[in-house]
XYZ file of C-alpha atoms in Angstrom:
678
model
C 88.548 -1.900 -92.716
C 87.488 1.131 -94.593
C 83.896 0.020 -94.436
C 84.130 -0.635 -90.736
C 85.740 2.719 -90.192
C 83.044 4.342 -92.251
C 80.346 2.586 -90.215
C 81.983 3.686 -86.966
C 82.282 7.217 -88.218
C 78.656 7.193 -89.287
C 77.577 5.880 -85.896
C 79.501 8.632 -84.149
C 77.795 11.192 -86.336
C 74.348 9.757 -85.530
C 75.111 9.761 -81.834
C 76.451 13.311 -82.060
C 73.260 14.356 -83.821
C 71.216 12.660 -81.117
C 73.171 14.507 -78.450
C 72.407 17.778 -80.194
C 68.697 16.948 -80.296
C 68.756 15.966 -76.659
C 70.392 19.252 -75.674
C 67.805 21.253 -77.589
C 64.993 19.321 -75.935
C 66.331 19.665 -72.422
C 63.757 22.276 -71.543
C 60.805 20.024 -72.183
C 60.877 16.716 -70.394
C 57.841 15.264 -72.121
C 59.054 16.189 -75.612
C 62.481 14.696 -74.901
C 60.976 11.413 -73.772
C 58.786 11.233 -76.878
C 61.814 11.822 -79.100
C 63.751 9.095 -77.274
C 61.050 6.580 -78.081
C 60.997 7.639 -81.757
C 64.764 7.543 -82.210
C 65.148 4.293 -80.285
C 62.657 2.603 -82.533
C 64.233 4.097 -85.662
C 67.686 2.522 -85.302
C 68.986 -0.048 -82.826
C 72.224 1.889 -82.710
C 70.318 4.430 -80.570
C 68.896 1.827 -78.200
C 71.256 3.034 -75.521
C 70.357 6.672 -76.118
C 69.176 7.122 -72.494
C 72.832 6.912 -71.521
C 73.421 10.122 -73.474
C 71.118 12.113 -71.170
C 72.264 13.690 -67.965
C 70.159 12.825 -64.943
C 66.897 14.755 -65.438
C 65.543 16.984 -62.764
C 62.874 14.526 -61.861
C 65.129 11.472 -61.788
C 67.819 13.314 -59.887
C 65.222 14.361 -57.349
C 63.698 10.957 -57.164
C 60.496 12.332 -58.719
C 59.410 14.110 -55.544
C 61.416 17.279 -55.499
C 64.101 15.976 -53.138
C 67.738 16.021 -54.380
C 69.661 12.774 -53.936
C 73.153 14.313 -54.266
C 73.895 12.984 -57.774
C 76.498 15.212 -59.487
C 75.580 16.760 -62.792
C 78.039 17.151 -65.605
C 79.372 20.719 -65.609
C 78.617 21.469 -69.244
C 75.168 19.930 -68.955
C 74.405 21.967 -65.819
C 75.527 25.142 -67.611
C 73.300 24.296 -70.556
C 70.278 23.643 -68.349
C 70.873 26.864 -66.421
C 71.129 28.914 -69.608
C 67.933 27.444 -71.022
C 66.073 28.037 -67.735
C 67.435 31.587 -67.477
C 66.220 32.387 -70.981
C 62.700 31.228 -70.119
C 62.637 33.236 -66.902
C 64.129 36.381 -68.460
C 61.751 36.239 -71.413
C 58.749 36.313 -69.130
C 60.328 38.806 -66.771
C 60.465 41.275 -69.644
C 56.868 40.542 -70.639
C 53.760 42.299 -69.358
C 51.665 39.251 -70.167
C 50.614 36.665 -67.652
C 51.713 33.073 -68.014
C 48.402 31.474 -67.162
C 46.590 33.756 -69.595
C 48.712 32.429 -72.454
C 48.891 28.734 -73.325
C 49.180 25.696 -71.049
C 52.414 24.804 -72.878
C 53.990 28.118 -71.894
C 53.069 27.567 -68.231
C 54.409 24.025 -68.361
C 57.666 25.229 -69.899
C 58.049 27.857 -67.180
C 57.421 25.356 -64.401
C 59.973 22.990 -65.950
C 62.522 25.828 -65.978
C 61.733 26.498 -62.310
C 62.309 22.828 -61.569
C 65.787 23.080 -63.097
C 66.596 26.293 -61.222
C 65.516 24.788 -57.898
C 67.648 21.748 -58.631
C 70.696 23.743 -59.729
C 70.423 26.229 -56.847
C 70.950 23.359 -54.440
C 74.737 23.081 -53.759
C 74.383 19.376 -53.073
C 73.356 18.676 -56.655
C 75.932 20.930 -58.436
C 79.230 19.813 -60.087
C 82.050 19.164 -57.637
C 84.443 21.937 -58.757
C 83.984 24.329 -55.841
C 84.517 27.698 -57.578
C 82.484 26.743 -60.603
C 79.766 25.233 -58.472
C 79.511 28.391 -56.369
C 79.114 30.554 -59.476
C 76.483 28.250 -60.970
C 74.501 28.099 -57.726
C 74.661 31.888 -57.404
C 73.364 32.410 -60.947
C 70.667 29.800 -60.402
C 69.570 31.525 -57.186
C 69.261 34.898 -58.934
C 67.165 33.391 -61.716
C 65.129 31.449 -59.162
C 64.385 34.614 -57.193
C 63.091 36.251 -60.385
C 61.014 33.175 -61.114
C 59.537 33.127 -57.602
C 58.577 36.782 -57.898
C 56.810 35.988 -61.173
C 55.041 32.950 -59.659
C 53.943 35.012 -56.675
C 52.272 37.541 -58.979
C 50.764 34.792 -61.102
C 49.425 33.150 -57.935
C 47.930 36.410 -56.700
C 46.314 37.089 -60.071
C 44.826 33.598 -60.317
C 43.484 33.798 -56.751
C 41.870 37.193 -57.249
C 40.549 36.707 -60.751
C 39.084 33.263 -60.094
C 37.505 33.945 -56.719
C 33.835 32.983 -56.851
C 31.795 36.206 -56.551
C 29.939 36.279 -53.233
C 27.589 39.169 -53.857
C 24.744 40.224 -51.606
C 22.172 38.226 -53.561
C 24.183 35.033 -53.352
C 24.915 35.415 -49.661
C 21.320 36.375 -48.886
C 20.226 33.224 -50.695
C 22.636 31.224 -48.541
C 21.290 32.985 -45.449
C 17.737 32.042 -46.384
C 18.788 28.409 -46.782
C 20.505 28.565 -43.420
C 17.474 30.183 -41.789
C 15.215 27.426 -43.080
C 17.675 24.804 -41.883
C 18.008 26.323 -38.414
C 14.304 27.161 -37.904
C 12.276 24.609 -36.011
C 8.945 23.316 -37.171
C 6.343 25.698 -35.860
C 8.821 28.227 -34.482
C 7.751 31.845 -34.507
C 9.327 34.079 -37.113
C 10.655 37.544 -36.475
C 7.619 39.095 -38.121
C 5.206 36.981 -36.065
C 6.901 38.076 -32.870
C 7.024 41.754 -33.743
C 3.379 41.858 -34.768
C 2.327 40.034 -31.612
C 4.056 42.620 -29.441
C 2.780 45.552 -31.494
C -0.778 44.338 -30.954
C -0.330 44.478 -27.206
C -0.058 47.520 -24.969
C 3.594 48.272 -24.236
C 4.789 48.542 -20.664
C 7.446 51.100 -19.838
C 9.682 49.197 -17.454
C 12.986 50.809 -16.536
C 14.838 50.741 -18.880
C 12.242 51.004 -21.634
C 10.821 47.666 -22.722
C 10.431 46.950 -26.373
C 10.147 43.873 -28.488
C 12.651 41.094 -28.944
C 12.562 38.221 -31.373
C 13.179 34.553 -30.851
C 14.199 32.253 -33.658
C 14.338 28.539 -32.936
C 17.180 26.462 -34.257
C 17.725 22.825 -35.021
C 21.531 22.913 -34.871
C 22.058 20.508 -37.777
C 25.299 20.655 -39.752
C 25.041 22.092 -43.241
C 26.969 19.463 -45.125
C 25.872 20.762 -48.519
C 27.070 24.291 -47.779
C 30.453 22.981 -46.636
C 31.158 22.146 -50.281
C 30.957 25.821 -51.193
C 33.504 26.664 -53.910
C 35.366 29.865 -53.070
C 37.616 29.623 -56.153
C 36.644 28.244 -59.539
C 37.591 24.537 -59.442
C 39.329 24.562 -62.833
C 42.242 26.692 -61.546
C 42.877 24.750 -58.334
C 45.413 22.499 -60.061
C 47.330 25.517 -61.417
C 47.386 27.182 -58.009
C 48.573 23.961 -56.407
C 51.324 23.619 -59.024
C 52.600 27.121 -58.259
C 52.340 26.547 -54.509
C 54.249 23.278 -54.802
C 57.144 25.035 -56.588
C 57.271 27.866 -54.050
C 57.209 25.442 -51.118
C 59.909 23.266 -52.706
C 62.039 26.361 -53.360
C 61.601 27.343 -49.682
C 59.636 30.457 -50.594
C 56.812 29.372 -48.300
C 56.848 32.684 -46.370
C 56.167 34.596 -49.590
C 53.454 32.100 -50.462
C 51.974 32.478 -46.984
C 51.884 36.247 -47.381
C 50.222 36.354 -50.804
C 47.715 33.625 -49.940
C 46.627 35.211 -46.659
C 46.485 38.731 -48.064
C 44.161 37.766 -50.911
C 41.826 35.492 -48.958
C 41.683 37.766 -45.908
C 40.571 40.697 -48.063
C 37.871 38.557 -49.656
C 36.556 37.420 -46.252
C 36.497 41.038 -45.051
C 34.438 41.891 -48.112
C 32.061 39.036 -47.289
C 31.516 40.448 -43.799
C 30.731 43.816 -45.342
C 28.223 42.191 -47.688
C 26.629 40.510 -44.674
C 26.268 43.902 -42.997
C 28.901 43.372 -40.298
C 30.763 46.572 -39.459
C 33.733 47.018 -37.155
C 32.416 48.612 -33.967
C 34.107 49.319 -30.674
C 32.392 48.587 -27.368
C 31.776 52.320 -26.931
C 30.144 52.547 -30.357
C 27.910 49.585 -29.577
C 26.814 51.131 -26.293
C 26.037 54.452 -27.956
C 23.972 52.934 -30.766
C 20.207 53.450 -30.566
C 18.350 50.193 -29.917
C 16.424 50.050 -33.200
C 19.648 50.276 -35.182
C 21.448 47.908 -32.846
C 18.633 45.382 -33.104
C 19.088 45.292 -36.871
C 22.821 44.723 -36.428
C 22.129 41.856 -34.019
C 19.919 40.141 -36.582
C 22.688 40.425 -39.170
C 25.289 39.158 -36.697
C 23.241 36.035 -35.958
C 22.926 35.227 -39.657
C 26.545 36.128 -40.397
C 27.843 33.851 -37.640
C 26.032 30.903 -39.213
C 27.015 31.641 -42.815
C 30.656 32.432 -41.987
C 31.351 29.382 -39.830
C 29.129 26.838 -41.534
C 29.871 27.857 -45.130
C 32.801 30.216 -45.614
C 35.211 28.783 -43.054
C 34.690 25.219 -44.200
C 35.224 26.451 -47.757
C 38.463 28.128 -46.684
C 39.606 24.975 -44.909
C 39.024 22.912 -48.026
C 40.762 25.498 -50.197
C 43.867 25.459 -47.986
C 43.944 21.678 -48.011
C 43.743 21.592 -51.812
C 46.221 24.327 -52.753
C 48.743 23.956 -49.934
C 48.726 20.166 -49.798
C 52.547 20.033 -49.931
C 52.953 21.493 -46.433
C 50.694 20.614 -43.524
C 52.246 23.309 -41.343
C 51.684 25.986 -44.001
C 48.127 24.753 -44.520
C 47.221 25.277 -40.880
C 49.067 28.594 -40.629
C 47.406 30.050 -43.724
C 43.928 28.913 -42.662
C 44.354 30.350 -39.186
C 45.894 33.599 -40.425
C 43.292 34.040 -43.166
C 40.180 33.422 -41.087
C 41.053 34.512 -37.565
C 40.482 38.224 -38.200
C 37.044 37.569 -39.665
C 35.997 35.340 -36.772
C 37.417 37.698 -34.143
C 35.469 40.604 -35.636
C 32.280 38.608 -35.128
C 33.283 37.484 -31.644
C 34.263 40.992 -30.546
C 30.829 42.310 -31.475
C 29.230 39.472 -29.511
C 31.439 40.300 -26.544
C 30.446 43.982 -26.739
C 26.773 43.005 -26.594
C 27.393 40.607 -23.690
C 28.908 43.313 -21.497
C 26.540 46.122 -22.511
C 24.012 47.529 -20.085
C 21.279 44.952 -19.601
C 17.666 45.557 -20.526
C 14.772 43.200 -21.138
C 14.327 44.546 -24.665
C 17.620 42.903 -25.655
C 17.004 39.519 -24.066
C 15.574 37.695 -27.080
C 18.347 38.899 -29.367
C 20.978 37.888 -26.825
C 19.365 34.463 -26.588
C 19.497 34.212 -30.382
C 23.176 35.182 -30.286
C 23.880 32.642 -27.548
C 22.203 29.853 -29.479
C 23.868 30.819 -32.773
C 27.321 30.787 -31.160
C 26.587 27.567 -29.256
C 25.474 25.913 -32.506
C 28.629 26.805 -34.430
C 31.094 26.264 -31.578
C 31.610 22.552 -32.439
C 32.418 23.623 -36.008
C 34.946 26.156 -34.750
C 36.554 23.533 -32.534
C 36.785 21.127 -35.479
C 38.142 23.796 -37.835
C 40.881 24.974 -35.465
C 41.695 21.604 -33.888
C 45.332 20.631 -33.631
C 46.749 24.119 -33.099
C 47.694 24.403 -29.419
C 48.657 28.055 -29.855
C 45.276 29.013 -31.235
C 43.145 30.693 -28.551
C 40.198 31.477 -30.813
C 38.003 28.626 -29.551
C 38.843 29.526 -25.968
C 37.784 33.102 -26.709
C 34.536 31.881 -28.290
C 33.777 29.752 -25.223
C 34.391 32.760 -22.960
C 32.043 34.965 -24.970
C 29.407 32.223 -24.959
C 29.595 32.135 -21.161
C 29.313 35.928 -20.958
C 26.267 35.897 -23.233
C 24.739 33.254 -20.955
C 25.484 35.402 -17.912
C 23.840 38.350 -19.658
C 20.717 36.238 -20.230
C 20.515 35.177 -16.576
C 21.225 38.674 -15.312
C 18.607 40.198 -17.617
C 15.963 37.732 -16.418
C 16.744 38.597 -12.806
C 16.501 42.315 -13.514
C 13.267 41.751 -15.428
C 11.709 40.105 -12.371
C 12.944 42.945 -10.149
C 11.515 45.525 -12.539
C 8.092 43.852 -12.346
C 8.183 43.902 -8.563
C 9.127 47.584 -8.471
C 6.991 48.880 -11.354
C 5.602 51.996 -9.703
C 2.670 53.129 -11.858
C -0.433 53.845 -9.789
C -2.702 55.197 -12.499
C -5.807 52.977 -12.559
C -6.830 51.433 -15.844
C -10.129 52.696 -17.184
C -13.033 50.475 -16.228
C -10.829 47.947 -14.418
C -9.336 46.806 -17.748
C -6.298 44.559 -18.150
C -3.203 46.463 -17.109
C -0.552 47.088 -19.834
C 2.044 45.510 -17.549
C 0.038 42.281 -17.467
C -0.173 42.152 -21.248
C 3.508 42.886 -21.672
C 4.824 40.479 -19.061
C 2.669 37.552 -20.169
C 3.535 37.974 -23.848
C 7.175 38.302 -22.831
C 7.289 35.095 -20.756
C 5.217 33.251 -23.357
C 7.922 33.972 -25.923
C 10.672 32.952 -23.521
C 9.339 29.404 -23.585
C 10.517 29.146 -27.213
C 14.026 29.001 -25.723
C 13.052 26.198 -23.346
C 16.143 24.007 -23.798
C 18.628 26.873 -23.679
C 17.062 28.526 -20.634
C 16.813 25.238 -18.758
C 20.536 24.809 -19.345
C 21.387 28.363 -18.258
C 19.039 28.464 -15.260
C 19.969 25.065 -13.882
C 21.769 26.615 -10.921
C 19.397 25.938 -8.051
C 15.685 25.998 -7.399
C 15.095 29.563 -8.474
C 18.474 31.178 -8.635
C 21.176 32.315 -6.301
C 19.983 35.779 -5.299
C 17.965 36.407 -2.180
C 14.812 37.570 -3.925
C 14.685 34.293 -5.841
C 15.105 32.233 -2.707
C 12.344 34.157 -0.959
C 10.119 33.772 -3.985
C 10.672 30.036 -4.029
C 9.845 29.699 -0.346
C 6.616 31.651 -0.850
C 5.564 29.455 -3.709
C 6.449 26.372 -1.710
C 4.155 27.459 1.144
C 1.362 27.690 -1.410
C 1.835 24.041 -2.211
C 3.733 24.244 -5.506
C 5.805 21.140 -6.173
C 8.999 22.956 -7.131
C 11.157 19.846 -7.316
C 9.109 18.469 -10.188
C 9.424 21.674 -12.205
C 12.128 22.514 -14.713
C 14.505 25.441 -14.038
C 12.605 27.539 -16.580
C 9.276 26.550 -15.028
C 10.475 27.709 -11.615
C 11.679 31.000 -13.065
C 8.350 31.560 -14.877
C 6.507 30.803 -11.632
C 8.605 33.391 -9.856
C 8.096 36.089 -12.494
C 4.328 35.547 -12.623
C 4.134 35.651 -8.828
C 5.927 39.016 -8.928
C 3.328 40.185 -11.430
C 0.418 39.022 -9.264
C 1.857 40.782 -6.211
C 2.252 44.020 -8.159
C -1.299 43.754 -9.553
C -2.659 43.305 -6.058
C -0.938 46.553 -5.030
C -2.265 48.338 -8.118
C -5.822 47.207 -7.356
C -5.763 49.238 -4.134
C -5.896 52.509 -6.099
C -9.587 51.815 -6.834
C -11.821 53.368 -4.210
C -14.729 51.170 -5.256
C -14.126 47.748 -3.758
C -16.263 46.073 -6.431
C -14.142 47.557 -9.187
C -11.018 46.333 -7.429
C -12.338 42.786 -7.740
C -13.240 43.313 -11.412
C -9.688 44.548 -12.072
C -8.139 41.510 -10.388
C -10.518 39.128 -12.161
C -9.664 40.603 -15.555
C -5.922 40.434 -15.000
C -5.719 37.016 -13.350
C -7.940 35.523 -16.050
C -5.679 37.039 -18.719
C -2.675 35.428 -17.029
C -4.431 32.060 -16.773
C -5.485 32.106 -20.432
C -1.946 32.934 -21.573
C -0.590 30.067 -19.495
C -3.268 27.604 -20.575
C -2.961 28.377 -24.297
C 0.831 28.097 -24.500
C 3.768 25.942 -23.442
C 3.636 27.772 -20.110
C 0.818 25.409 -19.144
C 3.203 22.449 -19.329
C 5.803 24.297 -17.269
C 3.477 25.445 -14.476
C 1.129 22.453 -14.478
C -2.602 21.827 -14.189
C -2.655 22.416 -10.427
C -1.456 25.985 -10.948
C -4.240 26.624 -13.464
C -6.916 25.120 -11.161
C -5.790 27.215 -8.195
C -5.939 30.411 -10.197
C -9.370 29.611 -11.614
C -10.532 29.111 -8.033
C -8.998 32.483 -7.191
C -11.034 34.119 -9.980
C -14.221 32.586 -8.574
C -13.375 34.016 -5.175
C -12.943 37.458 -6.712
C -16.339 37.048 -8.415
C -17.999 36.151 -5.123
C -16.391 39.154 -3.446
C -17.572 41.399 -6.276
C -21.187 40.237 -5.940
C -21.145 40.708 -2.198
C -19.511 44.145 -2.383
C -21.541 45.503 -5.292
C -25.048 44.083 -4.937
C -25.560 43.715 -1.162
C -27.015 47.234 -0.919
C -29.440 46.566 -3.780
C -30.596 43.284 -2.317
C -31.020 44.845 1.137
C -33.791 46.994 -0.356
C -35.762 43.860 -1.149
C -35.774 42.404 2.357
C -39.136 41.630 3.966
C -39.243 43.809 7.070
C -42.685 42.568 8.122
C -44.757 44.815 5.892
C -48.435 43.919 5.853
C -48.307 41.954 9.092
C -49.491 44.033 12.022
C -48.775 47.419 10.484
C -51.353 49.902 9.305
C -52.000 50.039 5.603
C -50.842 53.632 5.334
C -47.585 52.911 7.133
C -46.946 49.886 4.995
C -47.476 51.788 1.775
C -45.113 54.549 2.830
C -42.467 52.014 3.780
C -42.950 50.050 0.565
C -42.692 53.194 -1.499
C -39.416 53.950 0.256
C -38.215 50.382 -0.394
C -38.972 50.533 -4.126
C -37.524 54.034 -4.345
C -34.265 52.968 -2.685
C -34.038 49.894 -4.907
C -34.485 52.007 -8.028
C -31.838 54.466 -6.925
C -29.345 51.710 -5.990
C -29.917 49.767 -9.200
C -29.653 52.861 -11.394
C -26.436 53.927 -9.687
C -24.848 50.512 -10.235
C -26.098 50.481 -13.808
C -24.705 53.948 -14.521
C -21.312 53.088 -13.054
C -20.837 49.487 -14.108
C -21.801 49.931 -17.736
C -18.523 51.908 -17.946
C -16.563 49.006 -16.518
C -14.886 46.618 -18.895
C -14.673 42.836 -18.782
C -12.895 41.904 -22.057
C -13.319 38.150 -21.768
C -16.797 37.299 -23.143
C -17.147 34.153 -21.061
C -16.313 35.889 -17.790
C -18.560 38.780 -18.721
C -21.500 36.453 -19.354
C -20.854 34.434 -16.190
C -20.902 37.624 -14.105
C -24.184 38.748 -15.641
C -25.739 35.351 -14.998
C -24.564 35.408 -11.374
C -26.042 38.892 -10.887
C -29.319 37.861 -12.504
C -29.585 34.747 -10.358
C -29.267 36.861 -7.229
C -31.213 40.007 -8.171
C -34.032 38.935 -10.499
C -35.560 36.214 -8.299
C -35.365 38.471 -5.227
C -37.007 41.374 -7.099
C -39.682 39.148 -8.627
C -40.516 37.710 -5.201
C -40.634 41.157 -3.585
C -42.907 42.495 -6.308
C -45.140 39.449 -6.079
C -45.665 39.957 -2.374
C -45.889 43.739 -2.092
C -46.293 45.221 -5.529
C -50.084 44.811 -5.436
C -50.319 47.156 -2.449
C -49.024 50.035 -4.607
C -50.578 49.108 -7.950
C -53.649 51.140 -8.799
C -52.624 53.967 -6.489
C -51.605 57.439 -7.532
C -48.132 57.604 -9.031
C -47.627 53.865 -8.623
C -45.303 53.790 -11.666
C -43.162 56.387 -9.960
C -42.116 53.715 -7.463
C -42.433 50.525 -9.459
C -40.301 51.646 -12.404
C -39.046 48.231 -13.562
C -40.490 44.875 -14.216
C -38.228 41.805 -13.779
C -37.743 41.573 -17.541
C -36.574 45.206 -17.560
C -33.884 44.400 -15.053
C -32.774 41.381 -17.097
C -32.557 43.587 -20.152
C -30.458 46.247 -18.415
C -28.090 43.772 -16.795
C -26.926 42.809 -20.298
C -25.361 46.281 -20.629
C -22.976 45.817 -17.715
C -19.201 45.582 -18.275
C -19.328 46.789 -21.886
C -17.208 49.895 -21.298
C -20.050 52.162 -22.416
C -20.537 55.737 -21.239
C -22.624 55.993 -18.066
C -26.226 55.253 -19.051
C -29.583 55.744 -17.363
C -31.710 52.611 -17.466
C -34.949 52.793 -19.409
C -37.916 50.506 -19.537
C -37.645 47.702 -22.046
C -39.430 48.595 -25.279
């Protein structure tokens, strides 16, 4: 009996010791479980040791943070509360940060928070009402302190571990995006600017300057969507904190700290990308050169923000706030909406600004950039019926498209009404011709976009367009087979031709008028033929305009050289007239020819035909008309003056001399006096 009593007493002492160990290990679930395994294997008397433990926080919550209503022994609940309070108070008095200490410290703190969340739930507290109320109240106070600490820890981890997005890194991303969006063979900004600078600028109201197209492919940047905005190694810690705050129903505080930190970082990214907050009034007051630079930055920023940063933010929300789908969507929307709206508001300000052709290419770039990222925006903000951001983006896209169409219409009107009447020197190509043709040539880069925007009828809805289309149709153009952009280019070029015809009337010399028209129409034809405009307008258009140039050449020859050739007509000299009369008349004929030829030579050497092929063709045409006629006239009548006094005074040129001098025409030289060939 004594032995049995001793064994029973010894067993009670072992169990009591085990209980003491269990109580001391209550704050560390993993350590307690390890000790259970050790003790259970040490003595079979402790095989039922699990019965000594109160329901742990995880088992009581079913392992998922949800209480199942199981009552906890009062003394055990008190013990767990005291242990958790000590952990929380110790760190509340410390200036150190949990996640800058050891992982064990952070794990201990999170375990204490688990207990506080569990004990602060009235449904899981002991049944004695007064005692339960006191315990819940104390647990809530400690939990509030713990949540405040976790909020600060969360903020610190978010800020300190944000991946630096400096200007170099973002510029590198922009370059990758630019290469991805640029089409094969598309003109770069620099190519465009240099091409315009090389041409004479036309001052159309308002002042015309250069624009810059950039072609895009519109492919999704899958690689950039994996952009890490926070160092990956702390994501698990942030998620652990977020899980506790969500479980403790401190999701509003979590929402606030998350959005505040990430919103500030996105604002900083916009600043790095060169995007400033500007009101509509500020945009309208900004000088074009400065505004043009801001438009370039906006186009790049729209791509990098939507295709890289926003997808990174979406992934970050999904990782850290995985415990609450509603909070995930709210935080993403709240964090990013201000950044996106700042970009959209600038685009809207540009769309409603005063229109001018100098802005058209940039507006087209903005339209295409926004159109390219709109599917991404719709995917990012899908599922939120209250979110109007995509609707706003669609509205701004439409307004940018309207600005493009309106600017093109005003550009055509400006060409029609361009009032300058100052003749170009030597019948040269008019600056307006150079400007307009380089302008429309660059518009073709936006072929797909403009066809989409202009697909609203044959030539547009306004009266001038309809009239223009009818005129072209009477000239035999097959408008139905042309694209919307082709019809608009046809209309603009026809406006240019009409204006050039009016400008040609300022030349008093009819021959020079034809030279001016030849130069300008040929320039137009060459620009069309050597670019995508040729495909839009078609081969028939090119053939008709080449025929028009030949008609101008024929008119030039008739107007300019008829008087010269009239001096070489055979008026019956030497047949029935006295020798003295014939010689006097012949002298007068040669004298008049010399005067007429020298006058044309003096004047037309100052004229300019820039195209070498046209210049040579004109000289050949002149030679074929003048040289044979002069040679024939000299052959028939020159002998009657040769050998006489002062014969060289009348027969100043041989046929080869004329051929030599004709090669000086249309070179834009100062007025020369022809001399005999050396």
